[in-house]
GROMACS .gro file of C-alpha atoms in nm:
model
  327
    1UNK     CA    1   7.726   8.229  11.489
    2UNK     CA    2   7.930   7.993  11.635
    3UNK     CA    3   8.214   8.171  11.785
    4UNK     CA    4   8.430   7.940  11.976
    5UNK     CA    5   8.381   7.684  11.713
    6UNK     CA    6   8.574   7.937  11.463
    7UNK     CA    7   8.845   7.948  11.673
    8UNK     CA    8   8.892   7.573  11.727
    9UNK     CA    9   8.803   7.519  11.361
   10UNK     CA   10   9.058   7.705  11.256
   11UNK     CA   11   9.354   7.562  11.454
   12UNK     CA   12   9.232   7.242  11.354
   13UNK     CA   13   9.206   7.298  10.965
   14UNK     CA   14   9.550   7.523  10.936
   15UNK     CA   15   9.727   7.234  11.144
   16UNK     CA   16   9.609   6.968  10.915
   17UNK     CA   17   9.722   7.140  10.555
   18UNK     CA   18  10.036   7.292  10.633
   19UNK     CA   19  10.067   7.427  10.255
   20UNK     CA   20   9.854   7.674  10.360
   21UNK     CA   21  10.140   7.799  10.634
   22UNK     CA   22  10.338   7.902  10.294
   23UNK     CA   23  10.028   8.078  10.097
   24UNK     CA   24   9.933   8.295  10.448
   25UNK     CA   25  10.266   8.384  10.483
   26UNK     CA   26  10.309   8.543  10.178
   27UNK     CA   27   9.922   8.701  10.159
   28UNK     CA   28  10.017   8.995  10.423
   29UNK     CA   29   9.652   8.966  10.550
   30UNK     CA   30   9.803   8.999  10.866
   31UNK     CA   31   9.987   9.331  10.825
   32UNK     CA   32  10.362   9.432  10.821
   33UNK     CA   33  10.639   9.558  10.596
   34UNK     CA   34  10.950   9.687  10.529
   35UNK     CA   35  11.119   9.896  10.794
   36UNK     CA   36  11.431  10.088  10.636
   37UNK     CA   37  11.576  10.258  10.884
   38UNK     CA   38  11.933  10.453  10.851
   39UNK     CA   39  12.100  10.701  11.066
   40UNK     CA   40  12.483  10.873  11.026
   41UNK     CA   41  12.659  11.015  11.319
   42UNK     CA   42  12.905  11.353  11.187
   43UNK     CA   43  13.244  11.396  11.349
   44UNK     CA   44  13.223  11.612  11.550
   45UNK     CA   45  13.462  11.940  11.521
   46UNK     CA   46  13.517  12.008  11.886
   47UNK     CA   47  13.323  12.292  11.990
   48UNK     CA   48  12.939  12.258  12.122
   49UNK     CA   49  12.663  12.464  11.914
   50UNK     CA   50  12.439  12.391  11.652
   51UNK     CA   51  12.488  12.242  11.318
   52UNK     CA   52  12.626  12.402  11.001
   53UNK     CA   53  12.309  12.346  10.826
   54UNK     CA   54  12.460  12.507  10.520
   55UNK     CA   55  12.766  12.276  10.517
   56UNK     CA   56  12.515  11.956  10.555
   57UNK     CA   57  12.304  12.108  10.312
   58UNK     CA   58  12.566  12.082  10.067
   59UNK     CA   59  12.758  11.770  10.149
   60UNK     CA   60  12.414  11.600  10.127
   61UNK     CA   61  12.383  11.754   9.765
   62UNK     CA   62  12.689  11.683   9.671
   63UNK     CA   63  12.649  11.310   9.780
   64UNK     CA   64  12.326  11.276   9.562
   65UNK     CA   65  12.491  11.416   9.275
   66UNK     CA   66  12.805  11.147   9.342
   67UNK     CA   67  12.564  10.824   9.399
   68UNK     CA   68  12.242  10.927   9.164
   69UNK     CA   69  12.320  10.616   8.932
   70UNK     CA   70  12.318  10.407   9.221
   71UNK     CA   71  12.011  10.547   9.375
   72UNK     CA   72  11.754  10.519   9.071
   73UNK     CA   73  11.925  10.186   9.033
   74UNK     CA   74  11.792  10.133   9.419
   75UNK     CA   75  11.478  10.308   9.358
   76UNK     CA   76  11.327  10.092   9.052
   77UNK     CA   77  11.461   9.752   9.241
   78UNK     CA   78  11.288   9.855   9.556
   79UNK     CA   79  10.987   9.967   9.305
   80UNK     CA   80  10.960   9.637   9.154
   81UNK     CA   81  11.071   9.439   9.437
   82UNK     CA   82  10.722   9.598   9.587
   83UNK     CA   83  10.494   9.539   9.279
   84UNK     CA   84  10.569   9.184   9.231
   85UNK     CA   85  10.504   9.103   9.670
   86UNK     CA   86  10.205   9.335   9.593
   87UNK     CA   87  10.135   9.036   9.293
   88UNK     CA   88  10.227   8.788   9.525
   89UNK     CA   89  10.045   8.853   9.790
   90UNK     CA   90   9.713   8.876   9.574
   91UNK     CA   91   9.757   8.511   9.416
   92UNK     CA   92   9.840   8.405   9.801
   93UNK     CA   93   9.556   8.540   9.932
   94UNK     CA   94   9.303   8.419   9.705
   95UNK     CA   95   9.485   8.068   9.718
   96UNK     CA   96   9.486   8.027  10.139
   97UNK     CA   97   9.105   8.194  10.127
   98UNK     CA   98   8.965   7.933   9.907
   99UNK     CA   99   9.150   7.647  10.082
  100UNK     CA  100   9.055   7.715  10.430
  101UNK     CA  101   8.661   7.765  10.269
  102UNK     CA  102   8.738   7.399  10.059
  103UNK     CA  103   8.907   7.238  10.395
  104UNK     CA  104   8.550   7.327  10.607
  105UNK     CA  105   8.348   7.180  10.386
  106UNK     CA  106   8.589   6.887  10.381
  107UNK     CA  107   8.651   6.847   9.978
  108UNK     CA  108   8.952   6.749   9.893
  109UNK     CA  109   9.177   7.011   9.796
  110UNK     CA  110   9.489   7.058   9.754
  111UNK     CA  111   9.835   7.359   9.675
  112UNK     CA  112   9.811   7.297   9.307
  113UNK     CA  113   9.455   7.370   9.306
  114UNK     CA  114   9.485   7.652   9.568
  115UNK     CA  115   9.753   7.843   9.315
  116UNK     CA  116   9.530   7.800   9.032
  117UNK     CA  117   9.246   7.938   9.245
  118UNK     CA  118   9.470   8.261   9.353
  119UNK     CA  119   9.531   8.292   8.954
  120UNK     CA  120   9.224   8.337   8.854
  121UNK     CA  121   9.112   8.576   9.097
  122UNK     CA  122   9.467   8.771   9.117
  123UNK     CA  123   9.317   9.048   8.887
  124UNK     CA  124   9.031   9.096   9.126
  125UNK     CA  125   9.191   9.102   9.426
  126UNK     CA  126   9.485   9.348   9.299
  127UNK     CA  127   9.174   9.563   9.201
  128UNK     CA  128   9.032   9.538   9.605
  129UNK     CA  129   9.322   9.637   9.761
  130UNK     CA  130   9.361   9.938   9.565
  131UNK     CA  131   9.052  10.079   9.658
  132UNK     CA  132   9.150   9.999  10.020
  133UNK     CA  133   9.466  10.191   9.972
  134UNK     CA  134   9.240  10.454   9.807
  135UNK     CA  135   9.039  10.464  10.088
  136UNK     CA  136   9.292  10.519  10.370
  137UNK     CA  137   9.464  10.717  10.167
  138UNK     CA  138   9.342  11.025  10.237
  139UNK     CA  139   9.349  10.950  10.608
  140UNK     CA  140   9.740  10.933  10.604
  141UNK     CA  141   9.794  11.248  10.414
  142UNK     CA  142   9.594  11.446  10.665
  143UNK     CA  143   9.835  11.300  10.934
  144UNK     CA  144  10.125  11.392  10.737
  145UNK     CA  145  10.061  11.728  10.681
  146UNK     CA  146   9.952  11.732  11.077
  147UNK     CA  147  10.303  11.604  11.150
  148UNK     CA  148  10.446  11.862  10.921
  149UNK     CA  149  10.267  12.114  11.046
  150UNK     CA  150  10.354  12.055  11.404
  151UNK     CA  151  10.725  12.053  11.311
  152UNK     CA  152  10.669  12.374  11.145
  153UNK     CA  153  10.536  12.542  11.415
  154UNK     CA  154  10.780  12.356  11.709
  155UNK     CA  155  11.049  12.527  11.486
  156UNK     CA  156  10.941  12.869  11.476
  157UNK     CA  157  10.826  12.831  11.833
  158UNK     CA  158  10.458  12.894  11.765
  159UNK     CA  159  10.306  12.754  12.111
  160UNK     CA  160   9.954  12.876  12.016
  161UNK     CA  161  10.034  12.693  11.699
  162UNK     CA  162  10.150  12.405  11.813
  163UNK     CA  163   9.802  12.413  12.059
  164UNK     CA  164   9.613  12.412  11.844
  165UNK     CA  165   9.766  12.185  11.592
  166UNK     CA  166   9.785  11.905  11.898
  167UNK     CA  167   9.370  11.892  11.971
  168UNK     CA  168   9.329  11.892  11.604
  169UNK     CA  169   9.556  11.611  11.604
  170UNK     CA  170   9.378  11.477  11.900
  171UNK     CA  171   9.051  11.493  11.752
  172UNK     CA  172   9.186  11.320  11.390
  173UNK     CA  173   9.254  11.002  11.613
  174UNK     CA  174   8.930  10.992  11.757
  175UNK     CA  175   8.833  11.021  11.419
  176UNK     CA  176   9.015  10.745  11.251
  177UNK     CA  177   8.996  10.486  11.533
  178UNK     CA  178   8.657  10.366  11.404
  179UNK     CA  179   8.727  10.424  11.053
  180UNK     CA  180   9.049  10.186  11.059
  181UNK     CA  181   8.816   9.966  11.231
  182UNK     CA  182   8.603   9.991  10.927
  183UNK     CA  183   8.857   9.964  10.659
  184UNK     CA  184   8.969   9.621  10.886
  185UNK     CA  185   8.664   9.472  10.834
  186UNK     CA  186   8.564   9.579  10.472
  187UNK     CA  187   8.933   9.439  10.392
  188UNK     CA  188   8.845   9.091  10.560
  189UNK     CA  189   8.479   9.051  10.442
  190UNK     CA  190   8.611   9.179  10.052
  191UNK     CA  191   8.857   8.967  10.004
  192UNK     CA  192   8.638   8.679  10.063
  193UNK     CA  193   8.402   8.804   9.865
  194UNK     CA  194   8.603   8.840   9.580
  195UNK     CA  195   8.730   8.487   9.599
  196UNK     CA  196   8.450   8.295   9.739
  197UNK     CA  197   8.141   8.447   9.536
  198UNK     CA  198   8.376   8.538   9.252
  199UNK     CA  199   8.245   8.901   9.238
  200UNK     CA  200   8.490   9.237   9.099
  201UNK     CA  201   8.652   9.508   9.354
  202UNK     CA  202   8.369   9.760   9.332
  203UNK     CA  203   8.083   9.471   9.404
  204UNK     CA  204   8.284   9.304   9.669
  205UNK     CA  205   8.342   9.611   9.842
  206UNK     CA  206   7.987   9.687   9.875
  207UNK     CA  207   7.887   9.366   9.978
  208UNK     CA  208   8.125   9.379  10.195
  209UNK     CA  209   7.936   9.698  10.374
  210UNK     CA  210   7.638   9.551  10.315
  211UNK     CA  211   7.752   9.247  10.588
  212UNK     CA  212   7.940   9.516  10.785
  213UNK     CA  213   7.583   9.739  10.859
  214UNK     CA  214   7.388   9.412  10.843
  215UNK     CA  215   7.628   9.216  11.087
  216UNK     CA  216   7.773   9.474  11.311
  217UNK     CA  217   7.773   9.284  11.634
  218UNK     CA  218   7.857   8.988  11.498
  219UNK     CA  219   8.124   9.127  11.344
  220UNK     CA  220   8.276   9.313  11.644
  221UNK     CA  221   8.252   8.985  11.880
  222UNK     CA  222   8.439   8.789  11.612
  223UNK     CA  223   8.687   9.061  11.603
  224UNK     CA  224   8.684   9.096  11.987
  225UNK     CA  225   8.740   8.707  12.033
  226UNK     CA  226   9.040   8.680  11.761
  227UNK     CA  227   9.214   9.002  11.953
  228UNK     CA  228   9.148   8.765  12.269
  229UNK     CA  229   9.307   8.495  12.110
  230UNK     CA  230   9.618   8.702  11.954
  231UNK     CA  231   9.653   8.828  12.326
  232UNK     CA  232   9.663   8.494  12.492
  233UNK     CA  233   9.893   8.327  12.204
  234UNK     CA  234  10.108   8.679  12.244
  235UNK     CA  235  10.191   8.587  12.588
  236UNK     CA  236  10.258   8.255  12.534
  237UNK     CA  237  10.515   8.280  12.235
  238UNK     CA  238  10.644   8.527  12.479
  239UNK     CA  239  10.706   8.326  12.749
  240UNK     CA  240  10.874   8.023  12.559
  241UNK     CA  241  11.077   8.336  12.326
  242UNK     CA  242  11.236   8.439  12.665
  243UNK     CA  243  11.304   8.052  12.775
  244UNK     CA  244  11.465   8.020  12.432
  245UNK     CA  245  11.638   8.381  12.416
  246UNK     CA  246  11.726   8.417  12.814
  247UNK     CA  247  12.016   8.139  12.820
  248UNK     CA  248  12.165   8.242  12.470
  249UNK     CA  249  12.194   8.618  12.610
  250UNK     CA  250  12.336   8.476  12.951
  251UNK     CA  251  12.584   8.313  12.782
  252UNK     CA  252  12.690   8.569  12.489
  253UNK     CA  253  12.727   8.811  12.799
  254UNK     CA  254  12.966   8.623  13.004
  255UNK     CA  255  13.155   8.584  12.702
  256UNK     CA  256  13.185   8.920  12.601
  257UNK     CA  257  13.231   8.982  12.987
  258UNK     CA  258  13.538   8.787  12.952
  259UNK     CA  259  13.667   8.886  12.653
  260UNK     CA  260  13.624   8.641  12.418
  261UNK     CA  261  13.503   8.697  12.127
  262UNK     CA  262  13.320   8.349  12.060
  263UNK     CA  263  12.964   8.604  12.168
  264UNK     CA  264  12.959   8.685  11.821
  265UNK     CA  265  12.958   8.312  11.722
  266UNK     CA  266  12.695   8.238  11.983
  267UNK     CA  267  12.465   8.515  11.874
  268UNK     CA  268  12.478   8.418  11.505
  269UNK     CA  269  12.383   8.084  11.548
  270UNK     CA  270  12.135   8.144  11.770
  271UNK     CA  271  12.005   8.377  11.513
  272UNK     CA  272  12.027   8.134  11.232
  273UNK     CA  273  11.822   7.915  11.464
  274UNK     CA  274  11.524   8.086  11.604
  275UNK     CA  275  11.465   8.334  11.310
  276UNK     CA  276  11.330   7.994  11.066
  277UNK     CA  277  11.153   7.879  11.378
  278UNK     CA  278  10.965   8.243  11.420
  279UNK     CA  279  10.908   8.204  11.045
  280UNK     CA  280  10.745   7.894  11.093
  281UNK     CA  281  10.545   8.005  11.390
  282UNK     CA  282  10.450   8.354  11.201
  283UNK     CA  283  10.347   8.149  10.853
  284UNK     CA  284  10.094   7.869  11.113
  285UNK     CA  285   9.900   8.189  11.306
  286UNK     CA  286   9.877   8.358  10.952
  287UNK     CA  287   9.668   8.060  10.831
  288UNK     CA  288   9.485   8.012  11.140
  289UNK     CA  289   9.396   8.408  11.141
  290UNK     CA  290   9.297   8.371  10.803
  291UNK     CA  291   9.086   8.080  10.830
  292UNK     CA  292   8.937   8.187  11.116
  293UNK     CA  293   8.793   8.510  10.933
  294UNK     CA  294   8.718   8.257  10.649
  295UNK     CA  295   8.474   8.045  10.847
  296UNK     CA  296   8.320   8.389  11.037
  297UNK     CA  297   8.250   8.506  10.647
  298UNK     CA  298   8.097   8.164  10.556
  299UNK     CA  299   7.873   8.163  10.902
  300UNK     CA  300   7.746   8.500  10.922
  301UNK     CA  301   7.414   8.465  10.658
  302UNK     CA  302   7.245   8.255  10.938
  303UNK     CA  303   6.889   8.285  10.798
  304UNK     CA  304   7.094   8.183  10.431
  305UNK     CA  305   7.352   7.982  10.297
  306UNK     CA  306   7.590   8.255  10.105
  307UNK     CA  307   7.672   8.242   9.747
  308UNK     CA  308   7.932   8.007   9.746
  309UNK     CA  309   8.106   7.917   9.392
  310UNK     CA  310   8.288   7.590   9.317
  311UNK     CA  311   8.665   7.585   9.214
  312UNK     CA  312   8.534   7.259   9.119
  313UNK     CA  313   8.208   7.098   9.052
  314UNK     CA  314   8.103   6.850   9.359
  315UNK     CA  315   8.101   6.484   9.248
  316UNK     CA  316   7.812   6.321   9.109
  317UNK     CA  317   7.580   6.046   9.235
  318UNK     CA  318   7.442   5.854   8.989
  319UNK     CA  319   7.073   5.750   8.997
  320UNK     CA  320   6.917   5.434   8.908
  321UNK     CA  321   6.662   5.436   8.604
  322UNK     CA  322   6.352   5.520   8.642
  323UNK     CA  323   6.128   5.228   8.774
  324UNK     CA  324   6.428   5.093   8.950
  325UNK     CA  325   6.403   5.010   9.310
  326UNK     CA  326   6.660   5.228   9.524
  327UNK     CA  327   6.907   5.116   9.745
   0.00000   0.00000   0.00000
């Protein structure tokens, strides 16, 4: 396994075919989502003490039953809004996997060909991540019910309770440290199996665990080398962030310090400036990330070559006749 040579690779190959910035930034192979967050502050009615409850019981009911168009309304956009990135993200992921596979063997390829790649195996993939969210799903209702629990017992002051409901908690982490670990692997090795040897959810799964028992400490030194890599390309996009950020807060604080109100203008367009370049920086270590777990799934049969299936057929050479002296 060459290891540095998949890190190098991969700059190389996501910095030549930028059209794959676009496809890994829309695959979510790298993680994230949507972070709705909403608070409300009540007047308050002069006098310390705790809460009506009953009050805020009902003005929250009586809210619901004011806005409940507008909240099923809310509900099914957020709903579909989340099924078709789910879609997306599928057809992404097989395109950028397949390019960055095409792009190391050096065949031309191209974004046209990449979509209609991602097509065809959008089924398949939308299949494979189901069965990862399957698989950790049981893993996140155990901590909710931990985190209710815990509440439960911090409000009816159970100390033993909440004891004992803190090492079991404790010992669930232990737990699911090397089972996320796992699931991280099985999701990078299946998706390449699904796209580059064309196999279905359940079968790319399992070969997927097949590589992962096979290929363990393989696989943990290409995983230890790309966290070494996020690490050192962390603190360098931090650095140059603060270079960029530092003089724009310096100077939206003197002006609020003074009282004008021009900060507002200064923070804006500062946003409106740094939040495409981020974008652009985010969509270029996507592609690298995911072509760098591309070329670790195509180099880890060493005794082998792996099943590899054409998008397209590899030109021809034609041979002379028989009888007919080469050249």
């Amino acid at each position: 396994m060459p290891y540095w040579e998949l890190v190098t690779r991969s700059f190389k190959i996501s910095w030549r075919h930028r059209y794959m910035w676009l496809l890994a930034l829309f695959a979510g192979e790298t993680g994230g989502g949507f972070n709705f967050n909403s608070s409300s502050t009540p007047g308050t009615s002069g006098r310390r003490g705790s809460p009506d409850l009953v009050a805020i019981n009902q003005q929250v009911s009586q809210w619901l039953s004011d806005h409940i168009g507008l909240i099923v309304a809310a509900s099914v956009a957020i709903l579909l809004l989340t099924v078709a990135f789910f879609v997306l993200a599928a057809v992404c992921e097989g395109a950028v996997v397949r390019a960055a596979a095409e792009h190391d063997a050096e065949r031309p390829f191209g974004l046209g060909m990449a979509w209609r790649v991602g097509m065809a195996t959008m089924g398949a993939m939308i299949r494979f991540r189901l069965l990862l969210i399957a698989l950790a799903l049981p893993l996140l209702v155990l901590f909710a019910v931990l985190v209710i629990g815990i509440a439960m017992a911090i409000g009816g002051r159970s100390g033993g309770e909440v004891a004992v409901l803190g090492v079991f908690g404790l010992l669930l982490v232990l737990a699911a440290i090397p089972y996320l670990i796992a699931l991280f692997f099985l999701d990078r090795l299946g998706t390449r199996a699904v796209v580059l040897e064309q196999l279905g959810a359940v079968a790319s799964l399992r070969r997927a665990y097949t590589l992962l028992t096979k290929r363990l400490g393989r696989l943990l030194l290409v995983g230890l080398l790309a966290i070494g890599v996020a690490i050192v390309l962390g603190i360098g996009l931090a650095i140059i962030g603060a270079i960029l950020v530092a003089p724009v807060a310096i100077l939206a604080v003197a002006l609020y310090a003074s009282g004008s109100s021009a900060w507002v203008l200064v923070i804006v367009l500062a946003v409106l400036v740094l939040v495409p370049i981020l974008l652009v920086i985010s969509a270029f270590l996507a592609a690298q990330s995911s072509t760098y777990w591309t070329l670790a799934f195509r180099r880890l049969e060493i005794e082998r070559p792996p099943a590899y299936a054409y998008a397209y057929p590899p030109p021809q050479i034609p041979q002379p006749p028989p009888g007919l002296p080469t050249t």
